PDB file of C-alpha atoms in Angstrom:
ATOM      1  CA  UNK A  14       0.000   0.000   0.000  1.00 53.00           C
ATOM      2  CA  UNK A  15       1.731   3.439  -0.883  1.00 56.00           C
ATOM      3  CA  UNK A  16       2.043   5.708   1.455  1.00 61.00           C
ATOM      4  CA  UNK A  17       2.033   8.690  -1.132  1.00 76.00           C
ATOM      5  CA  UNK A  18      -0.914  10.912  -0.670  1.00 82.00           C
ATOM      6  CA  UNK A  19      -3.426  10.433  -4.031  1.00 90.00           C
ATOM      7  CA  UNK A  20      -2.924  13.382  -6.256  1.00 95.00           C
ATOM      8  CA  UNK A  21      -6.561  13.997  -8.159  1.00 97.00           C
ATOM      9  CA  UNK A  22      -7.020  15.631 -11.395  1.00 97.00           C
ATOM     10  CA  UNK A  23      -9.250  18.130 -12.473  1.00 97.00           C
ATOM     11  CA  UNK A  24     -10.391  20.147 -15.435  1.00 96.00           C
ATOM     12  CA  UNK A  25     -12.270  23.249 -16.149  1.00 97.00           C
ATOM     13  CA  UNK A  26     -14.024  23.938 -18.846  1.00 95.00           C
ATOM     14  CA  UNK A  27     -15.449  26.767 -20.868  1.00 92.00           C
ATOM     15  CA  UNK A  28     -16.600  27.838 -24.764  1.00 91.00           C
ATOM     16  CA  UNK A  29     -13.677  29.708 -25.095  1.00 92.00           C
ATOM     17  CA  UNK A  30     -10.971  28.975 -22.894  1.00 95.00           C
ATOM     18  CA  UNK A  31      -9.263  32.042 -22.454  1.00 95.00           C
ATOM     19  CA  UNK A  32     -10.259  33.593 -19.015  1.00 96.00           C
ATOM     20  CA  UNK A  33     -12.518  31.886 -16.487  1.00 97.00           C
ATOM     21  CA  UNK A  34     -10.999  28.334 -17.360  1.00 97.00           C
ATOM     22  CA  UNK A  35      -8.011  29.746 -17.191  1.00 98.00           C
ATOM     23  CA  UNK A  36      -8.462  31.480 -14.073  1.00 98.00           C
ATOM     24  CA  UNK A  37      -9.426  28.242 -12.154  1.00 98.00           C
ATOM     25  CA  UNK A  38      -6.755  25.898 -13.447  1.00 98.00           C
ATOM     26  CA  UNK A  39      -4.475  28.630 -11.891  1.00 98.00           C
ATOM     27  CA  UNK A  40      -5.932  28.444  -8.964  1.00 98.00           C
ATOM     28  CA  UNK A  41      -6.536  24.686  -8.450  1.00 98.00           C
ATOM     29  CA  UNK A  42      -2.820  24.344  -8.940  1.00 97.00           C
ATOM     30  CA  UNK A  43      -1.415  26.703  -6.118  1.00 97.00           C
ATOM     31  CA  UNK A  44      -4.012  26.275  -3.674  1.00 97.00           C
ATOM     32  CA  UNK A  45      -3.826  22.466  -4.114  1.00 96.00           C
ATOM     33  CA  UNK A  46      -1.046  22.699  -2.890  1.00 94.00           C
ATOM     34  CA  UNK A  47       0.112  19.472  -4.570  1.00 94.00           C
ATOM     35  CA  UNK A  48      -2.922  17.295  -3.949  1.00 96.00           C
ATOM     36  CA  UNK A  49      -4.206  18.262  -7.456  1.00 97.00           C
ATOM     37  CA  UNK A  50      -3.563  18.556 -11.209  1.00 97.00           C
ATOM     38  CA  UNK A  51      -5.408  21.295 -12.734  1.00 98.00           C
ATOM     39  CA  UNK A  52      -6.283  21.714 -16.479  1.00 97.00           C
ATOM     40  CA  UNK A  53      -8.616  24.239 -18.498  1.00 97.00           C
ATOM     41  CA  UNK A  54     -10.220  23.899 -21.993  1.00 96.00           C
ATOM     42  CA  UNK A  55     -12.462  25.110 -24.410  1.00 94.00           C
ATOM     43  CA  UNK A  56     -15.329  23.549 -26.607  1.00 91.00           C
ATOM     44  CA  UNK A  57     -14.524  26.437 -29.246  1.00 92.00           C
ATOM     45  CA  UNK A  58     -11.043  27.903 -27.889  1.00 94.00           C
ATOM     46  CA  UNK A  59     -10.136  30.873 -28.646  1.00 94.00           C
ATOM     47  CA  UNK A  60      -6.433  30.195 -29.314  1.00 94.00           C
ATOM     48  CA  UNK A  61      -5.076  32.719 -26.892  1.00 95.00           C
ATOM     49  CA  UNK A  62      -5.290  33.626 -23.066  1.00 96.00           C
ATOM     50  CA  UNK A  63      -7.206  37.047 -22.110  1.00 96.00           C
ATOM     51  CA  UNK A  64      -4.897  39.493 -21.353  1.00 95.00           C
ATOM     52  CA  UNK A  65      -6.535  40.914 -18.515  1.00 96.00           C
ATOM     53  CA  UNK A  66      -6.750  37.567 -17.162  1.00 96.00           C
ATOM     54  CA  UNK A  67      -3.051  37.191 -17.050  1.00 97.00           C
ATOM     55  CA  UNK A  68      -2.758  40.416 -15.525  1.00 96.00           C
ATOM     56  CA  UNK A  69      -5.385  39.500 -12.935  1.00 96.00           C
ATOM     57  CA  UNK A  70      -3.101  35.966 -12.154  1.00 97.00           C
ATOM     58  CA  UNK A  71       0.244  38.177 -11.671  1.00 97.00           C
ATOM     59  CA  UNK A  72      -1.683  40.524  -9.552  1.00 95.00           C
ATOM     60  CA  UNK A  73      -2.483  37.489  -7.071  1.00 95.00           C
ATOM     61  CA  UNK A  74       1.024  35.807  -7.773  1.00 96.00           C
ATOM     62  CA  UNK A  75       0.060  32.986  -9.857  1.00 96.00           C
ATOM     63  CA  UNK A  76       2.127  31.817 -11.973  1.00 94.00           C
ATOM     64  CA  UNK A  77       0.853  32.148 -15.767  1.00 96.00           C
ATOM     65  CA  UNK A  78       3.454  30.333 -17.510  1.00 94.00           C
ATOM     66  CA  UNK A  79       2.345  27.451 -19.579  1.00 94.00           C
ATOM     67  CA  UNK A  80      -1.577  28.855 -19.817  1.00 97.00           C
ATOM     68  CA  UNK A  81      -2.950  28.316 -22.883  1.00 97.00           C
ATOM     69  CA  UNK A  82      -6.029  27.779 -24.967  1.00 96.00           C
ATOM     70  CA  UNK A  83      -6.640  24.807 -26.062  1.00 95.00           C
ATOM     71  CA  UNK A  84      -9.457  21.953 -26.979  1.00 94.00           C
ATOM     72  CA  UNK A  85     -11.350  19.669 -24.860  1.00 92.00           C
ATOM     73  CA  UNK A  86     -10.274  17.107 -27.426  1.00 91.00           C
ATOM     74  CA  UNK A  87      -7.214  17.483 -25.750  1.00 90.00           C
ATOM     75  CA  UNK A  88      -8.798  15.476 -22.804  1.00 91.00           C
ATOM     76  CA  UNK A  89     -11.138  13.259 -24.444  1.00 86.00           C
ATOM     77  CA  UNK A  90      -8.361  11.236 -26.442  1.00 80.00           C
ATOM     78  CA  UNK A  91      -6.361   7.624 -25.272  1.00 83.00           C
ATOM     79  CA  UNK A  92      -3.142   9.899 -24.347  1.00 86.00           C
ATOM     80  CA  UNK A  93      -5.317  12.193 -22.286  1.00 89.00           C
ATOM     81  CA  UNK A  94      -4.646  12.151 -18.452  1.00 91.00           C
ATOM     82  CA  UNK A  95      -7.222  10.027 -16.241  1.00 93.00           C
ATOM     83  CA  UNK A  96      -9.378  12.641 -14.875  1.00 95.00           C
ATOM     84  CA  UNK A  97     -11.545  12.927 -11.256  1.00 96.00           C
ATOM     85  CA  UNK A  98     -13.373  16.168 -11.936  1.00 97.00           C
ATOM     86  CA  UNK A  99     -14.790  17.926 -14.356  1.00 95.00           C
ATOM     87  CA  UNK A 100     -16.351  21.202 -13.738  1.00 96.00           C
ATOM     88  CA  UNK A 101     -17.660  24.036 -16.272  1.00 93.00           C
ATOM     89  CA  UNK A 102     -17.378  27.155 -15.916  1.00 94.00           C
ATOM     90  CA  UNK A 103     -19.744  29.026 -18.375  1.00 86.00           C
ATOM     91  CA  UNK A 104     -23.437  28.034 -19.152  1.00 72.00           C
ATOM     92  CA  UNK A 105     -22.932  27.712 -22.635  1.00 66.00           C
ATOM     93  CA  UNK A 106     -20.560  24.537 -22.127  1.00 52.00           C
ATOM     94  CA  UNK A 107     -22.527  23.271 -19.397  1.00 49.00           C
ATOM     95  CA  UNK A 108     -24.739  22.821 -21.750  1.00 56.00           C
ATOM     96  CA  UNK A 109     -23.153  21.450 -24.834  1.00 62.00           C
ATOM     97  CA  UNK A 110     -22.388  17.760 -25.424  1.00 67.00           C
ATOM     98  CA  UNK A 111     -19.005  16.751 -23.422  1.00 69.00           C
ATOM     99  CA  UNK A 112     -17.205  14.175 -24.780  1.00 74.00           C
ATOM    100  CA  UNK A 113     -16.185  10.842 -22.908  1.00 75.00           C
ATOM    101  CA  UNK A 114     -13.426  11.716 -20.361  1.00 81.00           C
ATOM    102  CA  UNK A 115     -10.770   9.302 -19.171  1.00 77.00           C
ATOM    103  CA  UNK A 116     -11.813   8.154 -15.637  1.00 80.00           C
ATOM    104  CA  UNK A 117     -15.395   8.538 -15.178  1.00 86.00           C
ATOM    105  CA  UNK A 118     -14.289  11.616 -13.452  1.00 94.00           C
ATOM    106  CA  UNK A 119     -17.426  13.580 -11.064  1.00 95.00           C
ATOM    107  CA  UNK A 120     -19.116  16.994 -13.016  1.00 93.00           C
ATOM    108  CA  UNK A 121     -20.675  19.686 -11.722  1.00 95.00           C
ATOM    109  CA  UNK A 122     -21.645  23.210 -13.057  1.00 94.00           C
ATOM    110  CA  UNK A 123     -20.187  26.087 -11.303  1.00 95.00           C
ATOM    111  CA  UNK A 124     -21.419  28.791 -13.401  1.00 93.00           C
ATOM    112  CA  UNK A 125     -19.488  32.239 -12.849  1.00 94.00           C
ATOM    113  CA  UNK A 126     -19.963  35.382 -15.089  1.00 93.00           C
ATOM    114  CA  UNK A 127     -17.991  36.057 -18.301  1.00 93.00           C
ATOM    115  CA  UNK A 128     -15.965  38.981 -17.097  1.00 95.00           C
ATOM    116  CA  UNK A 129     -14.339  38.900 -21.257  1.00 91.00           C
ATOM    117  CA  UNK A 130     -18.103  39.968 -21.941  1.00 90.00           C
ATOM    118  CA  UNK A 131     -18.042  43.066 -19.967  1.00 90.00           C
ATOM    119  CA  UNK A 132     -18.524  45.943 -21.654  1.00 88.00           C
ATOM    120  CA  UNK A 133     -16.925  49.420 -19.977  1.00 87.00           C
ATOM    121  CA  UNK A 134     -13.505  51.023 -19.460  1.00 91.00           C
ATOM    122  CA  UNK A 135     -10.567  49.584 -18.421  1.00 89.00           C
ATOM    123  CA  UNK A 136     -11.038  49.722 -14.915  1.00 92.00           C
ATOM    124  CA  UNK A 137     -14.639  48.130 -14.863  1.00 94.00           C
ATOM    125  CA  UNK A 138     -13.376  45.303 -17.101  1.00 93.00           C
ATOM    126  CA  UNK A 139     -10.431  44.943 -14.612  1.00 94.00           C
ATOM    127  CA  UNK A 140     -13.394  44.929 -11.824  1.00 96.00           C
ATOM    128  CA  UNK A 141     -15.659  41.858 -13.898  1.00 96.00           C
ATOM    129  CA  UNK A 142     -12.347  40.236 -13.933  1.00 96.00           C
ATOM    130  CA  UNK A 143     -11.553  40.206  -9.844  1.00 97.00           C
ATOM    131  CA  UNK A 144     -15.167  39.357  -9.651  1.00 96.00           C
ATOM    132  CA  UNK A 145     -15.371  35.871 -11.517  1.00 97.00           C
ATOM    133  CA  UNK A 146     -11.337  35.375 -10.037  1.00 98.00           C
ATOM    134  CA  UNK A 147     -12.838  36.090  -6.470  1.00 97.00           C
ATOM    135  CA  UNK A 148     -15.893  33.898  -7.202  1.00 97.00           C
ATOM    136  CA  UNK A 149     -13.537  31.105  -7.884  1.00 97.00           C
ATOM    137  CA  UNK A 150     -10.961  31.664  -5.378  1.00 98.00           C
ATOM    138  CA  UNK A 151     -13.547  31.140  -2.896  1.00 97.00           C
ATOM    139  CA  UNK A 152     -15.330  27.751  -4.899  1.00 98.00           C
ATOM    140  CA  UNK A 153     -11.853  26.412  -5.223  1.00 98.00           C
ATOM    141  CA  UNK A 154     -11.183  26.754  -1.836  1.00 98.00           C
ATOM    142  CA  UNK A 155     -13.945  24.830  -0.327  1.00 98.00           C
ATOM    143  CA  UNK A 156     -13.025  22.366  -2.957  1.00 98.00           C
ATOM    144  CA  UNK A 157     -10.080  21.548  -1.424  1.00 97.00           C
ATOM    145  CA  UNK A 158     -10.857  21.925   2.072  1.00 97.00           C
ATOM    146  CA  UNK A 159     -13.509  18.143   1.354  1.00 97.00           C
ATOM    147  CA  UNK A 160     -12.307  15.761   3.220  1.00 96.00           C
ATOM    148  CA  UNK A 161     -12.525  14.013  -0.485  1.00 94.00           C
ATOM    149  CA  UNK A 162     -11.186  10.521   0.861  1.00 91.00           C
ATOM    150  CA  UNK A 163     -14.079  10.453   3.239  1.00 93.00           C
ATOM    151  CA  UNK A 164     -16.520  10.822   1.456  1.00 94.00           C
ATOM    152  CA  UNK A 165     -18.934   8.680  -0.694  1.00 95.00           C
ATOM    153  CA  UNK A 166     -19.436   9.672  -4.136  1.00 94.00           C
ATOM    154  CA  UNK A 167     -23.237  10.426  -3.572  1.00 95.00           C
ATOM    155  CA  UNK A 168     -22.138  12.835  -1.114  1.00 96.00           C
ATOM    156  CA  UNK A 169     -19.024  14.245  -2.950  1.00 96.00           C
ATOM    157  CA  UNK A 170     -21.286  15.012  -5.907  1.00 95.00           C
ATOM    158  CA  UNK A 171     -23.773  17.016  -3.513  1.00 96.00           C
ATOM    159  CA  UNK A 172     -20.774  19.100  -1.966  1.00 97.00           C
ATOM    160  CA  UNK A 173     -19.648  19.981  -5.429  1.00 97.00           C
ATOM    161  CA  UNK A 174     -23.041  20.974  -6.406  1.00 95.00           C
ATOM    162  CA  UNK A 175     -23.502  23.160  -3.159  1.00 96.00           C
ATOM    163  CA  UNK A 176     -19.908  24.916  -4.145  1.00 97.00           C
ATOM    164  CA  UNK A 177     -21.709  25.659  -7.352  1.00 94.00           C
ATOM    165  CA  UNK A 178     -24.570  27.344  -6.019  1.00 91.00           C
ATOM    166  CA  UNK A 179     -22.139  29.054  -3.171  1.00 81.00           C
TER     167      UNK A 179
END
């Protein structure tokens, strides 16, 4: 029996894959702290990262290197990583056809606001962008605060739900 805590893997998903998505897999990976693997992707990717979600990152002291854009065929495929979680991020992928993920991994919506759809200056698009990384920040962190090992999967599936709605 290893003794080496289980490392889980999740992905985030969104249409375009270039700020909320992005956002969250940054997240997930520092305030895992180790115990996870994050990932983001897009149904329809937009090919690049959001500018203002970078900035948003540094601001916080995430690291940004290695964000990209990229398809969910990325994760669908036999050379794809084995995945435990799969959570959108937008309503629009939520409600388009996923395909088959490695794993049988656990899905739940948590639905935050597209912050690249805000229309104003600079400084109230820098605002819709704090907002959805805020929103997340706190989602991710009661993710990682389940005790996940002790829980069933009924009852993991209704404390990711109830993170959704939080």
């Amino acid at each position: 029996m290893s003794s080496e805590p289980r490392v889980y893997r999740a992905l985030f998903l969104c249409t375009g894959n270039s700020a909320r998505s992005i956002m969250a897999e940054a997240l997930l990976n520092k305030l895992g702290n180790g115990r996870f693997v994050a990932f983001s992707a897009g149904s329809q990717p937009t090919g690049t990262v959001n500018p203002t979600a970078i900035e948003v990152l540094r601001r916080f002291d995430l690291p940004t290197a290695g964000l990209a854009s990229k398809s969910w065929e990325t994760f669908s495929g036999p050379e794809a990583p084995t995945l435990d979680f799969v959570f959108t991020v937008c309503d629009r992928a939520a409600a388009e056809s996923c395909p088959t993920w490695p794993g049988q991994p656990m899905h739940a919506h948590w639905g935050i606001a597209d912050p690249a759809a805000c229309v104003g200056d600079e400084l109230e698009r820098l605002q819709a962008f704090r907002r959805a990384f805020a929103e997340l920040e706190r989602r991710i962190a009661l993710f990682v605060a389940l005790p996940l090992q002790a829980l069933d999967s009924l009852a993991l599936q209704s404390e990711l739900d109830a993170i959704g709605r939080a």
